[in-house]
Short mmCIF file of C-alpha atoms in Angstrom, two decimals:
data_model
loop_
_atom_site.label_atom_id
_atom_site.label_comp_id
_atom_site.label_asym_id
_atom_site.label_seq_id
_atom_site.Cartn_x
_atom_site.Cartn_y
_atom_site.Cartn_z
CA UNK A 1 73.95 38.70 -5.40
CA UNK A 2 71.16 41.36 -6.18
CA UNK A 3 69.48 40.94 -9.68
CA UNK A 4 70.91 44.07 -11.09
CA UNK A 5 73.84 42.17 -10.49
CA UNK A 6 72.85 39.08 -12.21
CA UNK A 7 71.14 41.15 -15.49
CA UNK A 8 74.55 42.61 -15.81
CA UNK A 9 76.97 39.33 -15.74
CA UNK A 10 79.30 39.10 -18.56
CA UNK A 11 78.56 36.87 -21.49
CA UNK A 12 82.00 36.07 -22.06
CA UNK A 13 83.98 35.55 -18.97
CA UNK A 14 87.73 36.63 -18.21
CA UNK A 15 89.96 33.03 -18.63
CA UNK A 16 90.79 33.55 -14.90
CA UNK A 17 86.92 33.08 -13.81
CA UNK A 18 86.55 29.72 -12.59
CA UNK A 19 83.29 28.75 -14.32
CA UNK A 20 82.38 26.00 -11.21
CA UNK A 21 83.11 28.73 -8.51
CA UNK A 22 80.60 31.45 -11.00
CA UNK A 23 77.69 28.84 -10.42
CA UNK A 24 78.10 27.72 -7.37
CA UNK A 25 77.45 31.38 -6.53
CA UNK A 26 74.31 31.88 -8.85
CA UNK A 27 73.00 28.81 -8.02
CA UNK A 28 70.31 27.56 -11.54
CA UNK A 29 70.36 31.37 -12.39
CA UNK A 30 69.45 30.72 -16.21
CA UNK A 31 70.75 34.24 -17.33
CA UNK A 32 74.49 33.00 -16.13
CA UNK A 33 74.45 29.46 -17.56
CA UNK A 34 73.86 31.42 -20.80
CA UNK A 35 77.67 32.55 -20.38
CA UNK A 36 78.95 28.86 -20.99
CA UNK A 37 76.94 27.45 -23.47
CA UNK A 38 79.12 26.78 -26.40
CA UNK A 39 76.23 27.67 -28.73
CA UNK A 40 76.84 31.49 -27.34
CA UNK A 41 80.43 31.21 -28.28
CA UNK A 42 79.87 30.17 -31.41
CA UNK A 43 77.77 32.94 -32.31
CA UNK A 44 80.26 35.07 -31.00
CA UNK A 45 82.90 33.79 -33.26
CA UNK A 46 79.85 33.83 -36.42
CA UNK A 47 79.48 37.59 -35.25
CA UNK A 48 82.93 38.09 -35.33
CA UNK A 49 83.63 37.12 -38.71
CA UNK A 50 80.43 38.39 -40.35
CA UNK A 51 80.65 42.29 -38.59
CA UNK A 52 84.84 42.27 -38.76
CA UNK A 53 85.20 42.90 -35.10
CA UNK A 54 87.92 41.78 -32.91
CA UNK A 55 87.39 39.80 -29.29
CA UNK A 56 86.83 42.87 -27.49
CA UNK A 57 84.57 44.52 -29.71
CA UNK A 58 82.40 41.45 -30.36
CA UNK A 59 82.50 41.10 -26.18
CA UNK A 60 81.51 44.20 -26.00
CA UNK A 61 78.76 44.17 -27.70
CA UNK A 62 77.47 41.03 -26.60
CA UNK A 63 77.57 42.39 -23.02
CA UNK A 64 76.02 45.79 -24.00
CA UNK A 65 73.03 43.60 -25.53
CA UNK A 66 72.54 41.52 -22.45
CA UNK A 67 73.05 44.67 -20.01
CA UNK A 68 71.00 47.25 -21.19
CA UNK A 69 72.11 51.14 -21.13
CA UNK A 70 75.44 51.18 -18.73
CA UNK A 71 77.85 53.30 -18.70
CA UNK A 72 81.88 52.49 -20.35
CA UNK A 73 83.48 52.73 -16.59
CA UNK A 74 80.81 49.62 -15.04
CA UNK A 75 81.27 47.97 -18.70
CA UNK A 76 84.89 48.00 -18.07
CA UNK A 77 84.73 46.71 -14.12
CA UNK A 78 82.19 44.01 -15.63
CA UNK A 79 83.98 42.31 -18.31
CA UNK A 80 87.33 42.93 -16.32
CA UNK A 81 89.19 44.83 -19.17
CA UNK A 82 90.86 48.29 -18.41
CA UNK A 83 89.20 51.06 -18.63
CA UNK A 84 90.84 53.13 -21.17
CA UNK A 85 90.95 50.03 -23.41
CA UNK A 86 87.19 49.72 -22.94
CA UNK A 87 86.89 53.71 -23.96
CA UNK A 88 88.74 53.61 -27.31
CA UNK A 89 87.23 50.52 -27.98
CA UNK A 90 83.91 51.63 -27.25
CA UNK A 91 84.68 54.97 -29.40
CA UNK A 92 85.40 53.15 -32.16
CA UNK A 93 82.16 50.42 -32.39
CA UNK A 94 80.25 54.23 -31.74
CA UNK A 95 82.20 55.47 -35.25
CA UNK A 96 81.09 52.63 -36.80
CA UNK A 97 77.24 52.79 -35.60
CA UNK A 98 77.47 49.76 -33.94
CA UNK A 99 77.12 51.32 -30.34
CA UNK A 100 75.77 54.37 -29.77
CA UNK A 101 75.87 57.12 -26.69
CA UNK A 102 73.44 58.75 -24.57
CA UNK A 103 73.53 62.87 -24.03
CA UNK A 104 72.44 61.91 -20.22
CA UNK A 105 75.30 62.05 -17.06
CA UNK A 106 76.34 59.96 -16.73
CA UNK A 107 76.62 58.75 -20.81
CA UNK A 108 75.41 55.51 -21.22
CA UNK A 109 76.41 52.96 -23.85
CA UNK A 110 74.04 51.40 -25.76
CA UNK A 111 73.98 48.59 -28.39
CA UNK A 112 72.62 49.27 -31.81
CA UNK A 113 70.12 46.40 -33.32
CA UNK A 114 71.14 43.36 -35.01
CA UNK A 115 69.19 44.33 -37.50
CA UNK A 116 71.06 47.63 -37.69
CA UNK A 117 73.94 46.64 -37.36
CA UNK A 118 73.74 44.27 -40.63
CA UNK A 119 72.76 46.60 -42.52
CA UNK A 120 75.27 49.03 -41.75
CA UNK A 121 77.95 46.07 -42.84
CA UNK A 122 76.30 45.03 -46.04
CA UNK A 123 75.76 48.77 -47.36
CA UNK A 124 80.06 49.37 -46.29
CA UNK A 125 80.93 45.96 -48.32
CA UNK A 126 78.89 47.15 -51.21
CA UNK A 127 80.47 50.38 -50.83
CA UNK A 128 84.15 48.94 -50.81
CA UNK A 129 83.15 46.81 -54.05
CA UNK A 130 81.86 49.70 -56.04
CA UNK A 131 85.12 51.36 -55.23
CA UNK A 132 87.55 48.13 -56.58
CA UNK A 133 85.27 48.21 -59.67
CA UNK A 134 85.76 51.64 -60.84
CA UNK A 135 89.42 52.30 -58.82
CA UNK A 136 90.63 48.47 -60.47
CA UNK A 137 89.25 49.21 -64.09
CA UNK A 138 91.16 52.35 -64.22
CA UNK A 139 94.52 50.90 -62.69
CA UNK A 140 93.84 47.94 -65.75
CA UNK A 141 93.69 49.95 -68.65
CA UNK A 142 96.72 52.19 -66.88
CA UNK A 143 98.47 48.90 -67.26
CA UNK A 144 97.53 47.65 -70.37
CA UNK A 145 98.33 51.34 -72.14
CA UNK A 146 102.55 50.05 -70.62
CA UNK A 147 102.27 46.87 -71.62
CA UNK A 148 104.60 45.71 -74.73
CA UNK A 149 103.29 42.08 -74.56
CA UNK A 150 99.69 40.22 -75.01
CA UNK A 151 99.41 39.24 -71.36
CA UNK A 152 97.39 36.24 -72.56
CA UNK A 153 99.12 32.93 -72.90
CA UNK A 154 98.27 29.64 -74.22
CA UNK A 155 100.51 27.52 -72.24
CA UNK A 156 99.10 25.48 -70.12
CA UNK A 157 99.20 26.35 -66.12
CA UNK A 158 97.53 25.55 -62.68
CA UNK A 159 97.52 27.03 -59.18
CA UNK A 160 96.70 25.57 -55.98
CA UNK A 161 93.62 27.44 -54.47
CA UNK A 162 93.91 27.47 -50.45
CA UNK A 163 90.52 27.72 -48.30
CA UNK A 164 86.87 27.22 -48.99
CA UNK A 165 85.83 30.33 -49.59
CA UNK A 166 88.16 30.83 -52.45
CA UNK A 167 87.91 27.49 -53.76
CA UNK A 168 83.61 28.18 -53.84
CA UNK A 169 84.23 31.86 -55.19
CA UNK A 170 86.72 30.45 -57.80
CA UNK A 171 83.48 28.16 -58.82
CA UNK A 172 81.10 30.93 -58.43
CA UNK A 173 83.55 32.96 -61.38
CA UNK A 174 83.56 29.23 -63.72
CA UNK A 175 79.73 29.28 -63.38
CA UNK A 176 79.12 32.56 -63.98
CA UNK A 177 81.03 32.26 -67.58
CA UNK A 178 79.97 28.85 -68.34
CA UNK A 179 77.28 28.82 -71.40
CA UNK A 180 77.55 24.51 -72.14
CA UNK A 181 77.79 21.66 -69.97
CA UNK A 182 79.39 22.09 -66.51
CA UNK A 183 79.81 19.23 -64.16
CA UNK A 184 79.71 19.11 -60.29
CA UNK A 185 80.81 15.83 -59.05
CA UNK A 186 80.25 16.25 -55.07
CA UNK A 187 79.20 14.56 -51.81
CA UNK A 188 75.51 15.52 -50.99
CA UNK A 189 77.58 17.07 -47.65
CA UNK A 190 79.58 18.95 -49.57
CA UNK A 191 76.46 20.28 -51.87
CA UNK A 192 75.08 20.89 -48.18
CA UNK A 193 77.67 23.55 -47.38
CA UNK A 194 77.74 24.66 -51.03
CA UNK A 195 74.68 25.45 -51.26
CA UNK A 196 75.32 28.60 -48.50
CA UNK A 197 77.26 30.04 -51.03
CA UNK A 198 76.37 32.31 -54.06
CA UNK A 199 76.82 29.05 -56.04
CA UNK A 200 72.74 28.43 -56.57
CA UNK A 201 72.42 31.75 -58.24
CA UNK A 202 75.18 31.09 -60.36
CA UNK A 203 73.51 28.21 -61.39
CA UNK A 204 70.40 30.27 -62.68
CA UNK A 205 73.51 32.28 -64.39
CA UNK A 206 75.07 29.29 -66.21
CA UNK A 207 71.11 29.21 -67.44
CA UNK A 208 70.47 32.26 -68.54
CA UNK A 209 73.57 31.98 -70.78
CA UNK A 210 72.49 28.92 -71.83
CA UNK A 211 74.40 26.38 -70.31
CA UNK A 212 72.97 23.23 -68.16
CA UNK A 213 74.55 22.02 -64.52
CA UNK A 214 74.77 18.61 -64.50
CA UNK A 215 75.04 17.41 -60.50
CA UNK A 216 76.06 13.63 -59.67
CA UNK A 217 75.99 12.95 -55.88
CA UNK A 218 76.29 9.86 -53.93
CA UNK A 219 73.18 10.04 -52.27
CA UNK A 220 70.04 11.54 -51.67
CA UNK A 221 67.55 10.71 -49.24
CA UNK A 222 63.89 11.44 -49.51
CA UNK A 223 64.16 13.98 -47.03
CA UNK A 224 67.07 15.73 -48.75
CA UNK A 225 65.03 15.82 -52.08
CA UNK A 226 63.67 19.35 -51.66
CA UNK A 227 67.06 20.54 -51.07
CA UNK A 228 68.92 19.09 -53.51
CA UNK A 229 65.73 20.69 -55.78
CA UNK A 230 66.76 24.28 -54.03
CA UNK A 231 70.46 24.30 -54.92
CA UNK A 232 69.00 24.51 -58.47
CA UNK A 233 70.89 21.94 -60.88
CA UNK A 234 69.34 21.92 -64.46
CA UNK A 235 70.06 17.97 -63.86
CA UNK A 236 70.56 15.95 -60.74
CA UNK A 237 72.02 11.99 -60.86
CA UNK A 238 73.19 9.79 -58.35
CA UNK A 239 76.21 7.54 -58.81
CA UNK A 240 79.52 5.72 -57.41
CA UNK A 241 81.70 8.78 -57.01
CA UNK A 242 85.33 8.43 -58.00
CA UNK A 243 86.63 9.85 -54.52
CA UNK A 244 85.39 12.15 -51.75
CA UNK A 245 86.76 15.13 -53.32
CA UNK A 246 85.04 17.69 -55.72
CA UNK A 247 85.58 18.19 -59.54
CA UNK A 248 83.77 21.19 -61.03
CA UNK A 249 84.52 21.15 -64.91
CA UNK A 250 83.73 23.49 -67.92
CA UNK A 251 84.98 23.49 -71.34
CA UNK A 252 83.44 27.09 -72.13
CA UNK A 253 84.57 28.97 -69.47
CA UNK A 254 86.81 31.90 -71.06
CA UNK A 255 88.72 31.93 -67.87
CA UNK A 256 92.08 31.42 -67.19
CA UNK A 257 91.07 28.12 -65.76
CA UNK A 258 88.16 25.49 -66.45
CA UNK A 259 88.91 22.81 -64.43
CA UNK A 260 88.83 22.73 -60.53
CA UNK A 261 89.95 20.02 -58.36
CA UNK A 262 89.43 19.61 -54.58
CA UNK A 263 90.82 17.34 -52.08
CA UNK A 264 88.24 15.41 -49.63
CA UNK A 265 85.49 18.07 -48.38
CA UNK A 266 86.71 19.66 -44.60
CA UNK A 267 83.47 18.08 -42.43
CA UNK A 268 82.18 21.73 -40.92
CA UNK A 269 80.41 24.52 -42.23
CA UNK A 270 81.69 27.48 -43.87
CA UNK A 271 83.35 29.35 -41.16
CA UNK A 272 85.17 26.28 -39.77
CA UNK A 273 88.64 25.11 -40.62
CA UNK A 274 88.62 27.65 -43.83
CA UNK A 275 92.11 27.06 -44.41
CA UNK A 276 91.90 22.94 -44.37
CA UNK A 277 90.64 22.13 -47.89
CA UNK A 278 92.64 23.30 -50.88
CA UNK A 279 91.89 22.87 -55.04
CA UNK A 280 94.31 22.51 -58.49
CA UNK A 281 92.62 24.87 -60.87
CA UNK A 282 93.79 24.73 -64.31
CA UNK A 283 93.50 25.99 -67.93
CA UNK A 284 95.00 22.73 -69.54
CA UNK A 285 92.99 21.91 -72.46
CA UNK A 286 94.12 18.35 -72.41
CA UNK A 287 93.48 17.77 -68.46
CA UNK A 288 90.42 19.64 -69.19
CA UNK A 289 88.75 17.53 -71.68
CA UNK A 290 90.24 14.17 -69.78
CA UNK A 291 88.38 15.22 -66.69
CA UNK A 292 85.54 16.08 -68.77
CA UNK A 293 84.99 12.69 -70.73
CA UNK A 294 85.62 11.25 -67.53
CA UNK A 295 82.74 13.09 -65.63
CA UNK A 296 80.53 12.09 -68.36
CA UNK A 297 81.24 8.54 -68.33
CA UNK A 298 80.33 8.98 -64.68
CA UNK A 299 76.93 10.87 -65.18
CA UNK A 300 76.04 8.25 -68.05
CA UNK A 301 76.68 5.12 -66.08
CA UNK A 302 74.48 7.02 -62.87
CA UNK A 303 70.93 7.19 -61.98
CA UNK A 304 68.56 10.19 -63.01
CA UNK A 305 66.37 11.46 -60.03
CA UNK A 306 63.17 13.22 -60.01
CA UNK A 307 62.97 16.26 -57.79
#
């Protein structure tokens, strides 16, 4: 096998590819034995879910980064996909700047930067956003001008919240309104994988409004001390938690719901079993303040810790 030939081996193999037979053939060639470390396909699936792209495109990107400049027809023989699936795919990762073409003959396709690449993503999101602010206020006061009744309601309700991400953006929306006492009863491995979340600047919101976060955790080592500081609680204790589950609880929050309830914390970080974990969020006064006195019984009868 000529080193060209080795540069250019895919990083993400066709199922059919017996992975014994591929090193056998290489020999300790480092640049293959990249293709089946699980790290790599992790990232792939991370890339995946951060960029929006489907298998293909996030293969073939990841191959265009390892290869170099080649052109869609050798791409295509590489990874073992057909070619006119390679094109259109290709074509579209190139209308969304993520690959770009040469003007030489034969073209060549060549990955944009990381860097890039991010960038591109963020400043589309943030485009999308500003459009669902001013498109969504419109369609609301469209709505309300039809409306015969006061939408708002005082009897009490609840929904079950499916996934972490909405169960953490559903806090993120509590904290963000809260201006007294909120409580996070938590796992420190929970406040681990919180703590990638919005939620710490959230925190600094409840603040600015002035409301305090008051964080009870089972446990915190001396080595954990400095992050448990980070994630930004305006207190931190440590006590005997009533389960593994969360409760995050507000009695200021003007939202339909103050009171969030989560079932034992899915182990894995954010983009792992997303679906697993699901919450009872509520606007119950009575559960509410129930949950409430309870919490504080709990942060009275644990430990204060210096940070």
């Amino acid at each position: 096998m000529s080193v060209r030939k080795k540069q250019r081996t895919s990083l993400i193999r066709n199922n059919q590819t017996d992975p014994m037979e591929d090193l056998s053939l290489s020999g300790t060639d480092p640049e293959l034995t990249k293709t089946h470390n699980p790290y790599v396909e992790g990232l792939a699936s991370e890339l995946s879910a951060i960029l929006d792209l489907d298998e293909l495109e996030t293969k073939i990107y990841l191959n265009l980064l390892r290869t170099g400049p080649i052109t869609a027809s050798a791409l295509a023989k590489e990874i073992n996909v057909d070619r006119a699936k390679t094109y259109r795919t290709i074509d579209k990762l190139s209308s969304n700047g993520i690959v770009s073409i040469s003007f030489s003959s034969p073209k060549l396709c060549i990955a944009s930067e990381p860097d890039e690449i991010l960038s591109i993503t963020l400043k589309k999101k943030e485009e999308e956003i500003s459009k669902i602010r001013k498109d969504g206020k419109k369609i609301v006061d469209k709505i309300k001008e039809i409306s015969t009744t006061d939408s708002k309601s005082t009897t009490p309700t609840f929904r079950i919240i499916q996934g972490i991400e909405n169960i953490t953006s559903q806090i993120e929306r509590i904290l963000e309104n809260n201006t007294d006492v909120f409580y996070l009863i938590t796992t420190l491995e929970d406040v681990s994988k919180l703590y990638h979340t919005t939620i710490p600047e959230k925190v600094k919101q409840t603040e600015r409004n002035g409301g305090t976060v008051r964080l009870v955790v089972d446990e915190i080592p001396d080595k954990m001390k400095l992050f448990i500081k980070r994630f930004g609680a305006s207190e931190v204790r440590i006590g005997k938690l009533p389960s593994k589950g969360r409760i995050a609880v507000s009695k200021s929050c003007p939202l339909s719901g103050k009171l969030l309830m989560s079932d034992s914390a899915v182990k894995g970080n954010l983009h792992e079993n997303t679906d697993a974990e699901c919450a009872l969020f509520t606007n119950s006064d009575e559960m509410t303040n129930n949950i409430f006195t309870l919490c504080t019984f709990i942060w009275k009868g644990s430990a204060p810790v210096e940070l």
